[in-house]
mmCIF file of C-alpha atoms in Angstrom:
data_model
loop_
_atom_site.group_PDB
_atom_site.id
_atom_site.type_symbol
_atom_site.label_atom_id
_atom_site.label_comp_id
_atom_site.label_asym_id
_atom_site.label_seq_id
_atom_site.Cartn_x
_atom_site.Cartn_y
_atom_site.Cartn_z
ATOM 1 C CA MET S 172 -27.054 -15.003 31.553
ATOM 2 C CA GLY S 173 -29.385 -17.726 32.764
ATOM 3 C CA THR S 174 -28.508 -18.887 36.272
ATOM 4 C CA LEU S 175 -24.787 -18.060 36.018
ATOM 5 C CA LYS S 176 -23.265 -16.247 38.996
ATOM 6 C CA THR S 177 -20.932 -13.776 37.294
ATOM 7 C CA GLU S 178 -18.329 -11.378 38.587
ATOM 8 C CA PRO S 179 -15.657 -9.273 36.868
ATOM 9 C CA ALA S 180 -13.036 -11.561 35.334
ATOM 10 C CA ARG S 181 -10.212 -9.256 36.447
ATOM 11 C CA VAL S 182 -10.947 -10.142 40.092
ATOM 12 C CA ARG S 183 -11.262 -13.898 39.412
ATOM 13 C CA LEU S 184 -8.218 -14.650 37.276
ATOM 14 C CA ASP S 185 -8.126 -18.029 39.064
ATOM 15 C CA LEU S 186 -11.137 -19.074 36.951
ATOM 16 C CA LEU S 187 -9.237 -18.482 33.682
ATOM 17 C CA ALA S 188 -6.547 -20.316 31.719
ATOM 18 C CA PRO S 189 -3.161 -18.564 32.065
ATOM 19 C CA PRO S 190 -3.191 -16.964 28.556
ATOM 20 C CA VAL S 191 -6.744 -15.691 29.156
ATOM 21 C CA ALA S 192 -5.829 -14.305 32.587
ATOM 22 C CA ALA S 193 -2.815 -12.540 31.030
ATOM 23 C CA ALA S 194 -5.006 -10.967 28.329
ATOM 24 C CA ILE S 195 -7.534 -9.773 30.933
ATOM 25 C CA ALA S 196 -4.741 -8.373 33.128
ATOM 26 C CA GLN S 197 -3.391 -6.423 30.119
ATOM 27 C CA TRP S 198 -6.822 -5.294 28.842
ATOM 28 C CA PRO S 199 -6.236 -1.904 27.162
ATOM 29 C CA ALA S 200 -7.829 1.077 28.917
ATOM 30 C CA GLU S 201 -8.819 2.461 25.496
ATOM 31 C CA ALA S 202 -10.647 -0.730 24.469
ATOM 32 C CA PRO S 203 -14.245 -0.119 23.340
ATOM 33 C CA VAL S 204 -15.435 -2.457 26.098
ATOM 34 C CA ASP S 205 -14.346 -1.855 29.682
ATOM 35 C CA VAL S 206 -12.545 -4.755 31.345
ATOM 36 C CA ASP S 207 -15.224 -4.760 34.071
ATOM 37 C CA ASP S 208 -17.770 -5.715 31.399
ATOM 38 C CA VAL S 209 -15.898 -9.005 30.913
ATOM 39 C CA LEU S 210 -17.468 -11.326 33.464
ATOM 40 C CA VAL S 211 -16.666 -14.883 34.535
ATOM 41 C CA ALA S 212 -18.760 -17.544 36.241
ATOM 42 C CA PRO S 213 -17.737 -20.909 37.671
ATOM 43 C CA ILE S 214 -19.533 -23.928 36.207
ATOM 44 C CA ASP S 215 -19.426 -27.698 36.577
ATOM 45 C CA ALA S 216 -16.623 -28.856 34.258
ATOM 46 C CA ASP S 217 -18.683 -31.910 33.302
ATOM 47 C CA LEU S 218 -21.273 -29.521 31.839
ATOM 48 C CA ALA S 219 -18.871 -27.411 29.753
ATOM 49 C CA ASP S 220 -19.999 -28.729 26.355
ATOM 50 C CA THR S 221 -22.455 -26.309 24.773
ATOM 51 C CA ALA S 222 -25.706 -28.298 24.829
ATOM 52 C CA ALA S 223 -25.215 -29.575 28.383
ATOM 53 C CA PHE S 224 -24.085 -26.150 29.605
ATOM 54 C CA CYS S 225 -27.030 -24.312 28.058
ATOM 55 C CA ALA S 226 -29.543 -26.783 29.491
ATOM 56 C CA ALA S 227 -28.024 -26.838 32.983
ATOM 57 C CA TYR S 228 -27.546 -23.068 33.325
ATOM 58 C CA GLU S 229 -30.638 -21.929 31.391
ATOM 59 C CA VAL S 230 -28.594 -20.098 28.758
ATOM 60 C CA GLY S 231 -30.012 -19.870 25.250
ATOM 61 C CA LEU S 232 -28.046 -21.345 22.372
ATOM 62 C CA ASP S 233 -28.605 -17.994 20.641
ATOM 63 C CA VAL S 234 -26.334 -16.247 23.200
ATOM 64 C CA SER S 235 -23.755 -19.007 23.515
ATOM 65 C CA ALA S 236 -20.761 -18.620 21.181
ATOM 66 C CA ASN S 237 -18.298 -21.344 20.255
ATOM 67 C CA CYS S 238 -14.646 -20.845 19.385
ATOM 68 C CA VAL S 239 -13.267 -23.411 16.957
ATOM 69 C CA VAL S 240 -9.649 -23.583 15.856
ATOM 70 C CA VAL S 241 -9.165 -24.244 12.159
ATOM 71 C CA ALA S 242 -5.982 -25.035 10.283
ATOM 72 C CA GLY S 243 -4.786 -25.181 6.707
ATOM 73 C CA LYS S 244 -1.445 -25.469 4.942
ATOM 74 C CA ARG S 245 0.133 -23.129 2.430
ATOM 75 C CA GLU S 246 3.634 -23.617 1.046
ATOM 76 C CA GLY S 247 4.346 -26.216 3.733
ATOM 77 C CA VAL S 248 3.395 -23.892 6.606
ATOM 78 C CA VAL S 249 0.350 -24.598 8.776
ATOM 79 C CA ARG S 250 -1.858 -21.543 9.300
ATOM 80 C CA TYR S 251 -4.302 -21.322 12.183
ATOM 81 C CA ALA S 252 -7.326 -19.168 12.891
ATOM 82 C CA ALA S 253 -10.085 -19.078 15.461
ATOM 83 C CA CYS S 254 -13.696 -18.923 14.291
ATOM 84 C CA ILE S 255 -16.303 -17.516 16.679
ATOM 85 C CA VAL S 256 -19.877 -18.513 15.861
ATOM 86 C CA LEU S 257 -23.147 -18.715 17.764
ATOM 87 C CA ALA S 258 -24.186 -22.175 18.972
ATOM 88 C CA THR S 259 -27.215 -22.013 16.666
ATOM 89 C CA THR S 260 -24.843 -22.026 13.685
ATOM 90 C CA ARG S 261 -21.884 -23.936 12.245
ATOM 91 C CA ALA S 262 -18.655 -22.386 10.967
ATOM 92 C CA ASP S 263 -18.186 -22.561 7.204
ATOM 93 C CA VAL S 264 -14.709 -24.047 7.584
ATOM 94 C CA ASN S 265 -14.067 -25.087 3.980
ATOM 95 C CA GLY S 266 -15.615 -21.979 2.451
ATOM 96 C CA VAL S 267 -15.353 -18.668 4.250
ATOM 97 C CA ALA S 268 -12.729 -19.700 6.844
ATOM 98 C CA ARG S 269 -10.565 -21.405 4.205
ATOM 99 C CA ARG S 270 -10.558 -18.263 2.058
ATOM 100 C CA ALA S 271 -9.709 -16.086 5.062
ATOM 101 C CA LEU S 272 -6.730 -18.352 5.830
ATOM 102 C CA ASP S 273 -5.753 -18.311 2.136
ATOM 103 C CA VAL S 274 -5.265 -22.084 1.984
ATOM 104 C CA ARG S 275 -6.504 -24.797 -0.400
ATOM 105 C CA LYS S 276 -8.216 -26.837 2.321
ATOM 106 C CA ALA S 277 -9.100 -26.030 5.906
ATOM 107 C CA SER S 278 -10.277 -28.296 8.682
ATOM 108 C CA PHE S 279 -10.686 -28.304 12.421
ATOM 109 C CA ALA S 280 -7.243 -28.323 14.024
ATOM 110 C CA PRO S 281 -6.370 -31.587 15.777
ATOM 111 C CA MET S 282 -7.336 -31.411 19.458
ATOM 112 C CA ALA S 283 -3.774 -31.944 20.695
ATOM 113 C CA ASP S 284 -2.464 -29.113 18.488
ATOM 114 C CA ALA S 285 -5.245 -26.721 19.531
ATOM 115 C CA VAL S 286 -4.621 -27.401 23.230
ATOM 116 C CA GLU S 287 -0.831 -27.143 22.974
ATOM 117 C CA LEU S 288 -0.779 -24.000 20.839
ATOM 118 C CA THR S 289 -3.403 -22.102 22.851
ATOM 119 C CA GLY S 290 -2.454 -23.181 26.372
ATOM 120 C CA MET S 291 -6.161 -23.805 26.955
ATOM 121 C CA GLU S 292 -8.287 -26.856 27.680
ATOM 122 C CA TYR S 293 -10.202 -28.566 24.892
ATOM 123 C CA GLY S 294 -13.830 -27.559 25.193
ATOM 124 C CA GLY S 295 -12.876 -24.267 26.823
ATOM 125 C CA ILE S 296 -10.839 -22.559 24.085
ATOM 126 C CA THR S 297 -11.720 -18.894 23.819
ATOM 127 C CA PRO S 298 -10.658 -16.035 21.520
ATOM 128 C CA ILE S 299 -9.280 -14.030 24.462
ATOM 129 C CA GLY S 300 -5.576 -14.781 24.887
ATOM 130 C CA LEU S 301 -4.977 -16.678 21.642
ATOM 131 C CA PRO S 302 -1.575 -16.517 19.919
ATOM 132 C CA ALA S 303 -1.157 -12.947 18.591
ATOM 133 C CA GLN S 304 -0.434 -14.057 15.008
ATOM 134 C CA TRP S 305 -3.737 -15.931 14.657
ATOM 135 C CA PRO S 306 -6.610 -14.173 12.971
ATOM 136 C CA ILE S 307 -9.837 -14.276 14.964
ATOM 137 C CA LEU S 308 -12.759 -14.604 12.570
ATOM 138 C CA VAL S 309 -15.991 -13.467 14.220
ATOM 139 C CA ASP S 310 -19.319 -14.160 12.554
ATOM 140 C CA ALA S 311 -21.310 -10.918 12.222
ATOM 141 C CA ARG S 312 -24.197 -12.491 14.184
ATOM 142 C CA VAL S 313 -21.973 -12.731 17.254
ATOM 143 C CA ILE S 314 -21.206 -9.029 17.409
ATOM 144 C CA ALA S 315 -24.889 -8.258 16.820
ATOM 145 C CA THR S 316 -25.725 -10.132 20.051
ATOM 146 C CA PRO S 317 -25.859 -7.779 23.076
ATOM 147 C CA HIS S 318 -24.211 -10.314 25.432
ATOM 148 C CA VAL S 319 -22.675 -13.701 24.686
ATOM 149 C CA ILE S 320 -21.247 -16.560 26.721
ATOM 150 C CA ILE S 321 -17.903 -17.991 25.597
ATOM 151 C CA GLY S 322 -15.257 -20.307 26.985
ATOM 152 C CA SER S 323 -12.680 -19.131 29.502
ATOM 153 C CA GLY S 324 -9.771 -21.332 28.473
ATOM 154 C CA VAL S 325 -10.759 -23.943 31.061
ATOM 155 C CA ARG S 326 -13.793 -26.200 31.350
ATOM 156 C CA HIS S 327 -14.810 -25.108 34.864
ATOM 157 C CA SER S 328 -15.925 -21.562 33.989
ATOM 158 C CA LYS S 329 -17.460 -19.405 31.259
ATOM 159 C CA ILE S 330 -16.992 -15.774 30.240
ATOM 160 C CA ALA S 331 -19.913 -13.426 29.587
ATOM 161 C CA LEU S 332 -19.280 -10.212 27.660
ATOM 162 C CA PRO S 333 -20.893 -7.883 25.144
ATOM 163 C CA GLY S 334 -20.924 -9.491 21.686
ATOM 164 C CA PRO S 335 -19.333 -6.391 20.079
ATOM 165 C CA ALA S 336 -16.272 -6.886 22.324
ATOM 166 C CA LEU S 337 -15.333 -9.994 20.342
ATOM 167 C CA GLY S 338 -15.112 -7.962 17.151
ATOM 168 C CA ALA S 339 -12.766 -5.518 18.914
ATOM 169 C CA LEU S 340 -10.224 -8.114 20.092
ATOM 170 C CA PRO S 341 -6.687 -7.767 18.703
ATOM 171 C CA GLY S 342 -6.545 -9.653 15.395
ATOM 172 C CA ALA S 343 -10.327 -9.896 15.116
ATOM 173 C CA GLN S 344 -12.084 -9.637 11.767
ATOM 174 C CA VAL S 345 -15.862 -9.492 11.625
ATOM 175 C CA VAL S 346 -16.897 -11.796 8.784
ATOM 176 C CA GLU S 347 -20.353 -11.775 7.233
ATOM 177 C CA GLY S 348 -21.494 -15.326 6.518
ATOM 178 C CA LEU S 349 -18.765 -17.091 8.472
ATOM 179 C CA ALA S 350 -21.464 -19.334 9.916
ATOM 180 C CA ARG S 351 -24.489 -21.112 8.533
ATOM 181 C CA PRO S 352 -27.602 -22.145 10.454
ATOM 182 C CA ALA S 353 -27.074 -25.466 12.235
#
């Protein structure tokens, strides 16, 4: 966790975007990861981007996970998905993610669309609290990581949780090979 000062997210909902706070508040008791294992830490919003964050808070890129929103069109309808990959890798958007979305071409969703549809800040989008109809594609390396740091929906904090928890989120699919080394 580097130098992050974490505490249970359920007691610091003020550090989360509204959809993330709602998801934490409704965390199922039967979930494989207890809600108290989902931690949040305040950070400097100017240091929210992965490289700057990792350097400033002494967090390894190998435990920092990024959430990217991808989009593709099929029969005139735009389909969205979130891809969760470690910061040491890059999402295979036009290969694995495209096939998972079942579209001809996939790309990163435009920033304005991602922000509007998620209710989260750009650079802080997280898989917790995403629209229920979106698949969450989680690279197998992420769930193999004991603890990972992800966004919190806002740029002024980060969430720390067990990597396997991301594979247990509603709508999550663990995907082998979703990411390639950066």
